[in-house]
Coordinates of C-alpha atoms and ligand atoms in Angstrom, one line a residue:
X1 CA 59.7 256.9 -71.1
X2 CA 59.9 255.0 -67.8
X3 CA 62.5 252.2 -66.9
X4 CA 60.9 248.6 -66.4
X5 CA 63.2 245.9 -64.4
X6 CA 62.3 242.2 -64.6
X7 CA 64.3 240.1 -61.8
X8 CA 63.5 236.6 -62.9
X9 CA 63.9 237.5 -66.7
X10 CA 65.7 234.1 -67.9
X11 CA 62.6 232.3 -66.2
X12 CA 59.6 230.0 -68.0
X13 CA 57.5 233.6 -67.6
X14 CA 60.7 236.0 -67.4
X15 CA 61.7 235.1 -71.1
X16 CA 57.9 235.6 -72.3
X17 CA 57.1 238.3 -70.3
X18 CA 60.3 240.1 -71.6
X19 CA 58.7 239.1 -75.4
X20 CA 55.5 240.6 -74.6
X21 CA 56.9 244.1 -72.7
X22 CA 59.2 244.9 -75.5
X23 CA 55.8 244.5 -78.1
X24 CA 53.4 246.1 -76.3
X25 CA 55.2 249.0 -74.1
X26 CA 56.9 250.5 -76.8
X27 CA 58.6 253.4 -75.8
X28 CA 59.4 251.9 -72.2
X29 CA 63.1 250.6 -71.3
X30 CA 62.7 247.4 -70.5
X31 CA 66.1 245.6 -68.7
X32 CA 65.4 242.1 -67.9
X33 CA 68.1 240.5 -64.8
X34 CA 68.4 237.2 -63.6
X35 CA 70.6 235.1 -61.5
X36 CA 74.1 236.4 -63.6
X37 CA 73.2 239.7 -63.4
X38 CA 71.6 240.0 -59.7
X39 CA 71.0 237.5 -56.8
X40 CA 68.8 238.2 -54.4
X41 CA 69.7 236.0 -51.3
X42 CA 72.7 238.9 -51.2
X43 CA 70.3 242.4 -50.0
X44 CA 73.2 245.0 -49.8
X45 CA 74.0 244.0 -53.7
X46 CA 70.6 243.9 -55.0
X47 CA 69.2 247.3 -52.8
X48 CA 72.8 248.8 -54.8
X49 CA 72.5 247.7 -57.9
X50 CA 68.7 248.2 -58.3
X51 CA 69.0 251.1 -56.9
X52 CA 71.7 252.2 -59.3
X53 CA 69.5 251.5 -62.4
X54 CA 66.6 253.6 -60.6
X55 CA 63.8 251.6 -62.7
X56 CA 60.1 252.9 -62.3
X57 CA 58.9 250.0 -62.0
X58 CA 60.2 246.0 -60.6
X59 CA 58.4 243.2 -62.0
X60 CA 60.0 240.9 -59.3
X61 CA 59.2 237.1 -60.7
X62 CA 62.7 235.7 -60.0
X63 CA 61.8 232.7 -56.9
X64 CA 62.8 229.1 -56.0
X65 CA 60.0 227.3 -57.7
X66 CA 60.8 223.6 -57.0
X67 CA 57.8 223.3 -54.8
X68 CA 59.1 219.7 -53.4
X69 CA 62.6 221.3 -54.0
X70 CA 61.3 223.9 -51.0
X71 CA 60.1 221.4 -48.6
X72 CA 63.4 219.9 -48.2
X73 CA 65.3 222.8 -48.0
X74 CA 63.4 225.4 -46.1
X75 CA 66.5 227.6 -45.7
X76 CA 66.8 228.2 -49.2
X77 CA 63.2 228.3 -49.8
X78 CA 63.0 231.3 -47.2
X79 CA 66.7 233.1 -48.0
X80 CA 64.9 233.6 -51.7
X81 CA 61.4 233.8 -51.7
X82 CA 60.9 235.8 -48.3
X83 CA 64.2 237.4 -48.2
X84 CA 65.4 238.2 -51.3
X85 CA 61.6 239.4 -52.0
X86 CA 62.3 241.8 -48.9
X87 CA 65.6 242.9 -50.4
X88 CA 63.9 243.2 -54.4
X89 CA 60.9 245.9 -52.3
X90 CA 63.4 247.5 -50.1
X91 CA 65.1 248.6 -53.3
X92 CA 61.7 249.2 -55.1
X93 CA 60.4 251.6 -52.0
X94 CA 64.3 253.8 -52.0
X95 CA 63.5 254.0 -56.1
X96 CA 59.7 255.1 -55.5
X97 CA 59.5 253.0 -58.3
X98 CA 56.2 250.1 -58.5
X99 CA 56.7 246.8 -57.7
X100 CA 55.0 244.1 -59.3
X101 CA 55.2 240.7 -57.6
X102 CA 54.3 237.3 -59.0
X103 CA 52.7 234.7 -55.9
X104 CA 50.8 231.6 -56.0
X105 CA 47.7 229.8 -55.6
X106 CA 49.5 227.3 -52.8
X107 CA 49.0 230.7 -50.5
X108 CA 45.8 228.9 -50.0
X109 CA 44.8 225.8 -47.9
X110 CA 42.0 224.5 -50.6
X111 CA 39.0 224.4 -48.0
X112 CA 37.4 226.4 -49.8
X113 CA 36.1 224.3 -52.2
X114 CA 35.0 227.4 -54.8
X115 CA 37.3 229.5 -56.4
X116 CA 39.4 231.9 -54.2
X117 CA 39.1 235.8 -54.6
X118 CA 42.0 238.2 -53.9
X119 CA 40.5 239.1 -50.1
X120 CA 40.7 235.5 -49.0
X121 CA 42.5 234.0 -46.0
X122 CA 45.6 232.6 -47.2
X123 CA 46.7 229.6 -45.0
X124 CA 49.9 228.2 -46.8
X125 CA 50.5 223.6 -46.7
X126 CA 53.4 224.1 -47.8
X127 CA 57.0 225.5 -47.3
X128 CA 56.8 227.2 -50.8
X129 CA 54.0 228.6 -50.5
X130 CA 54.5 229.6 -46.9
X131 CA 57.6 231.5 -48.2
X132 CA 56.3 233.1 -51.2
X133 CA 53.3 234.6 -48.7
X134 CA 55.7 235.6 -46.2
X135 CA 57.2 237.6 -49.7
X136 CA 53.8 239.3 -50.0
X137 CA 53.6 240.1 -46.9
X138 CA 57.5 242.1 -47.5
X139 CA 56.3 243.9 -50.2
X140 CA 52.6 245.0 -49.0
X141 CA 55.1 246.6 -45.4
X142 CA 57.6 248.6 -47.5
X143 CA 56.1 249.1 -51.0
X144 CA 53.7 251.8 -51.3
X145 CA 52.3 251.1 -54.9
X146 CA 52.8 247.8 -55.3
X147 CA 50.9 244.7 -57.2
X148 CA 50.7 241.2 -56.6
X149 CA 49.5 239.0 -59.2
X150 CA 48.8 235.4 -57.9
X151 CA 48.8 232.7 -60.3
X152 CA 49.0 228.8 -60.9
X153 CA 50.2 225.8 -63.0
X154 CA 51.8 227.0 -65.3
X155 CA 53.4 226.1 -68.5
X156 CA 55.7 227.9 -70.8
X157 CA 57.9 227.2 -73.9
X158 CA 61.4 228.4 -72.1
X159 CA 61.0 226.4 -68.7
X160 CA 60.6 222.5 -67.7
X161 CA 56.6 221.9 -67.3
X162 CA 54.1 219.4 -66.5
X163 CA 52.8 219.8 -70.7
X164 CA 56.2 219.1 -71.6
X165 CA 57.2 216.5 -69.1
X166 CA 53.9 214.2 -70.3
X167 CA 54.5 214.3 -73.8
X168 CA 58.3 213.3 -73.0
X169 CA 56.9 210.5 -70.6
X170 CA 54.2 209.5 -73.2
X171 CA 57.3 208.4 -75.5
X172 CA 59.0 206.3 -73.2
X173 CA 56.2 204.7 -71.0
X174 CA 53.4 202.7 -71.9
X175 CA 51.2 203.9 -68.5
X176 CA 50.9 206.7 -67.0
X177 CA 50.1 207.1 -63.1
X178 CA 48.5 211.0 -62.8
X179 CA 47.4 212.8 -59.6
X180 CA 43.3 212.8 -59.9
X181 CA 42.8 214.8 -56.7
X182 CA 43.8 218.0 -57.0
X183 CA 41.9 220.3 -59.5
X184 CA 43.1 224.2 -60.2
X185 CA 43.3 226.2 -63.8
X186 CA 46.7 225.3 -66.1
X187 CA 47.7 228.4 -67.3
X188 CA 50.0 229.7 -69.9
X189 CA 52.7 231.7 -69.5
X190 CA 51.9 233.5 -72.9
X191 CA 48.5 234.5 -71.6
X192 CA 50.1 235.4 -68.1
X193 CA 52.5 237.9 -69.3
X194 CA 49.8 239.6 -71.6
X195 CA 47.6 240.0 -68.1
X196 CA 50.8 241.1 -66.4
X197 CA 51.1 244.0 -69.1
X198 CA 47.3 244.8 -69.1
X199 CA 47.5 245.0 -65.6
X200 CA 50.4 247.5 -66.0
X201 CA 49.3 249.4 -68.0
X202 CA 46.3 250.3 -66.2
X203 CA 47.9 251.1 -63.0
X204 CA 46.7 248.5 -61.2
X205 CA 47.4 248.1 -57.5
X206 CA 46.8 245.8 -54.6
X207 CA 46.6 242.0 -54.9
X208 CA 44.9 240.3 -58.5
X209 CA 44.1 236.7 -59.6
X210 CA 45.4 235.8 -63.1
X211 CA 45.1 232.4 -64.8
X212 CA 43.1 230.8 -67.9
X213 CA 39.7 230.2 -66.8
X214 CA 37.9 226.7 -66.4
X215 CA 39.5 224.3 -63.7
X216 CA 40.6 220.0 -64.4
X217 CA 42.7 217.6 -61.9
X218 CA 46.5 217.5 -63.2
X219 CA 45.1 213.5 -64.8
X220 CA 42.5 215.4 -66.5
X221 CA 45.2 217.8 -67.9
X222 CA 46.9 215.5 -68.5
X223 CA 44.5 213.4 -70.6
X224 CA 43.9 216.5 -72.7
X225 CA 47.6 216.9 -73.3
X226 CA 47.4 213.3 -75.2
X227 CA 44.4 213.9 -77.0
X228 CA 45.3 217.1 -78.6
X229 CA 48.8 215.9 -79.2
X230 CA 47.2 212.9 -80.7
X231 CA 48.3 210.5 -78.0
X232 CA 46.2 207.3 -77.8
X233 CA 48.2 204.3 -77.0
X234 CA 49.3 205.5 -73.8
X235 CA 47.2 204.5 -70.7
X236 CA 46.2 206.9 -67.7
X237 CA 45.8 205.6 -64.3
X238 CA 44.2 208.4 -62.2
X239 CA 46.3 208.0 -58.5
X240 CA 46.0 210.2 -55.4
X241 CA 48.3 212.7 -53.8
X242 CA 48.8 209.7 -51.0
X243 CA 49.9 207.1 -53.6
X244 CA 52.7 209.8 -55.1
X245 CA 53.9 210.5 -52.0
X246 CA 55.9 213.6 -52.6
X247 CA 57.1 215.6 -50.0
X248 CA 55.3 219.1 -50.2
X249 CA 51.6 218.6 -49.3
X250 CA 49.5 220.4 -52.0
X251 CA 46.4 221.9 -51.7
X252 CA 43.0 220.1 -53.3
X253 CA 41.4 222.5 -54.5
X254 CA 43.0 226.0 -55.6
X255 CA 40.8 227.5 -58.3
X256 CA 41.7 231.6 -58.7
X257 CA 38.8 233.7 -59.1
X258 CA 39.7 236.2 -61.5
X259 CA 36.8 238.7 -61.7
X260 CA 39.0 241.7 -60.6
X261 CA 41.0 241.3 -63.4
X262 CA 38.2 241.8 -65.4
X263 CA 35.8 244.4 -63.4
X264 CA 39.3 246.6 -63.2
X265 CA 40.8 245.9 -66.9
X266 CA 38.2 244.4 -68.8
X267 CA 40.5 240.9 -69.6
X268 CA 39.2 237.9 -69.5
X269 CA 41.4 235.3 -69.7
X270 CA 40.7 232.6 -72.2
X271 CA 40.0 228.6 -71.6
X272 CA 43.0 226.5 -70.2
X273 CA 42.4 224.0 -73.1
X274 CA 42.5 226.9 -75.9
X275 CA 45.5 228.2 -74.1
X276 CA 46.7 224.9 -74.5
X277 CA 45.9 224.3 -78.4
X278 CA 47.8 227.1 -79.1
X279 CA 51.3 226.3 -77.2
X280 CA 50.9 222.5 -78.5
X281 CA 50.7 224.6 -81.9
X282 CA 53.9 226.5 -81.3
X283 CA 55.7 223.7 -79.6
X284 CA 55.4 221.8 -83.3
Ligands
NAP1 N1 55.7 227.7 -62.2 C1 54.5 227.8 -61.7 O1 53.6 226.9 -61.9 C2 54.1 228.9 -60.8 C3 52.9 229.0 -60.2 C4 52.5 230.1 -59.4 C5 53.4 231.1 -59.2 N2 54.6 231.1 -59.8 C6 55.5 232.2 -59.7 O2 55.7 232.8 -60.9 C7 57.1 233.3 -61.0 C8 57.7 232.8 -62.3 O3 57.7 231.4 -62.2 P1 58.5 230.5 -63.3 O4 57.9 229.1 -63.3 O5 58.7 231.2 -64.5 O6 59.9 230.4 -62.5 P2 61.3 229.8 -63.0 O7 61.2 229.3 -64.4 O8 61.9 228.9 -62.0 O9 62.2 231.2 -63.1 C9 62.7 231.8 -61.9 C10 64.0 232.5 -62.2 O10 64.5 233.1 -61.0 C11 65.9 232.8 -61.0 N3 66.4 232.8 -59.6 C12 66.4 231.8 -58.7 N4 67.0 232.2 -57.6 C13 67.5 233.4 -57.8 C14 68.2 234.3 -57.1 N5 68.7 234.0 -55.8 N6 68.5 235.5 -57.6 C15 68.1 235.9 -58.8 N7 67.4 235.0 -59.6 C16 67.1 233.8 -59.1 C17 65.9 231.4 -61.6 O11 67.3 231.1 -62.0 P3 67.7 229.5 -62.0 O12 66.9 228.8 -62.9 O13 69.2 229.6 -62.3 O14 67.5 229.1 -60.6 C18 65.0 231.5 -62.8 O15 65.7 232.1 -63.9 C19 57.7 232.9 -59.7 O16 57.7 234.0 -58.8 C20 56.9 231.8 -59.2 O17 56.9 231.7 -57.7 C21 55.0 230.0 -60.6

């Protein structure tokens, strides 16, 4: 039997990926932590109390998502992502136990213009992202077994979402004003956490691309989202990342290539819009 510890358990992935450990690894401990239970900004508390538990293996997915939320408070941004990633593997590395991390596609800059494999030069815009690399980087120095899965957009049923905060708007509003400019792969958390176990299970290591497959702008998401909720009396106005002016500069383009997941597991992740049927299905 080993002992599984999710940091980041009461999260939009935590609380699915918790679902999906307890169903699929039977036979495994799972303990699932968050904020109550263990902060990471303070090191000589987590490195003790992880260390106490002596898991075989730290999913690590708790993090300061607010991505604008980051920009304007680097400090924070850093003290969790970076530092209390550092503190999660220092822990993980005096257990000997695996560590599983969960990064992001705004590691990348968007150049590229085609999707981005696992051995690409990250070059972060943003303070998030710059933070969440600099966590990588923490884990790859002091964990010897360790996976990172990098992933993007995603939605979930336990967590505030770009799915959910349309079809909220799309009740109040008449117009909506959607960023045509950027284009990646929305992805569910449902599907995320099954990858996440996959990749587990096979004893994966090293760094791995997960999200459903095909790619849209966030107005084309967003457009879908109405359709398949049956939507049609709201008007879309593509805009650009200029006109919404928020504070963390996104990149254009961040498309993850996820052949690795599926030369080393098999998996192939399904398409964002089926993804999407189905979690429009369980939301009703
Ligand atoms: N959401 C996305 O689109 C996206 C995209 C790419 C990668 N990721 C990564 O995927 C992972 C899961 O994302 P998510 O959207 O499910 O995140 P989430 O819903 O924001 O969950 C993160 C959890 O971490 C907790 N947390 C925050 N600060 C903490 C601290 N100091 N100590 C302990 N726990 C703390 C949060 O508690 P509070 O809610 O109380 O703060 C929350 O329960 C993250 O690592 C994220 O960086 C997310």
């Amino acid at each position: 039997m080993r002992r599984i510890l999710v940091v980041g358990a009461k999260g939009m992935l935590g609380r699915d990926l918790m679902e999906v450990l307890h169903s699929s690894i039977p036979g495994d401990e799972v303990v699932g932590w968050d904020i109550e239970e263990i902060d990471i900004q303070k090191e000589e508390d987590t490195v003790t109390k992880i260390e106490k538990l002596r898991p075989d293996i730290v999913i690590h997915i708790a993090a300061y998502t607010d991505v604008d939320g980051c920009e304007l408070n680097k400090e924070k941004a850093f003290a969790v992502n970076a530092e209390g990633t550092r503190s999660v593997a220092l822990a993980a590395s005096k257990c000997h136990a695996k560590m599983v991390y969960l990064s992001t596609d705004y590691v990348f800059d968007g150049d590229k213009r085609e999707p981005y494999l696992e051995n690409d030069s990250p070059h972060p815009l943003n303070v998030y992202g710059q933070s969440k690399l600099k966590g990588e980087q923490c884990v790859q120095a002091l964990v010897k077994d360790f996976l990172i899965i990098r992933t993007q957009w995603l939605y979930g049923l336990f967590g505030k979402n770009f799915v959910s905060s349309i079809i909220r708007q799309a009740r109040e509003k008449s117009t909506l004003s959607i960023v045509d400019d950027q284009t990646g792969s929305p992805t569910y958390t449902v599907d995320l956490a099954k990858a996440v176990s996959v990749l587990i299970q096979f004893g994966a290591r090293g760094i791995f691309h997960v999200a459903n497959s095909g790619l849209c702008t966030w107005c084309s998401f967003g457009q879908t989202i109405l359709e398949l909720s049956g939507v049609n009396r709201v008007k879309v106005i593509p805009i650009s990342s200029m006109e919404l002016g928020r504070p963390a500069t996104r990149p254009f383009y961040s498309v993850l290539g996820c052949q690795k997941l599926k030369e080393e597991t098999g998996l192939t992740m399904r398409p964002w819009s089926e993804a999407l049927k189905d979690y429009l299905r369980t939301l009703n």
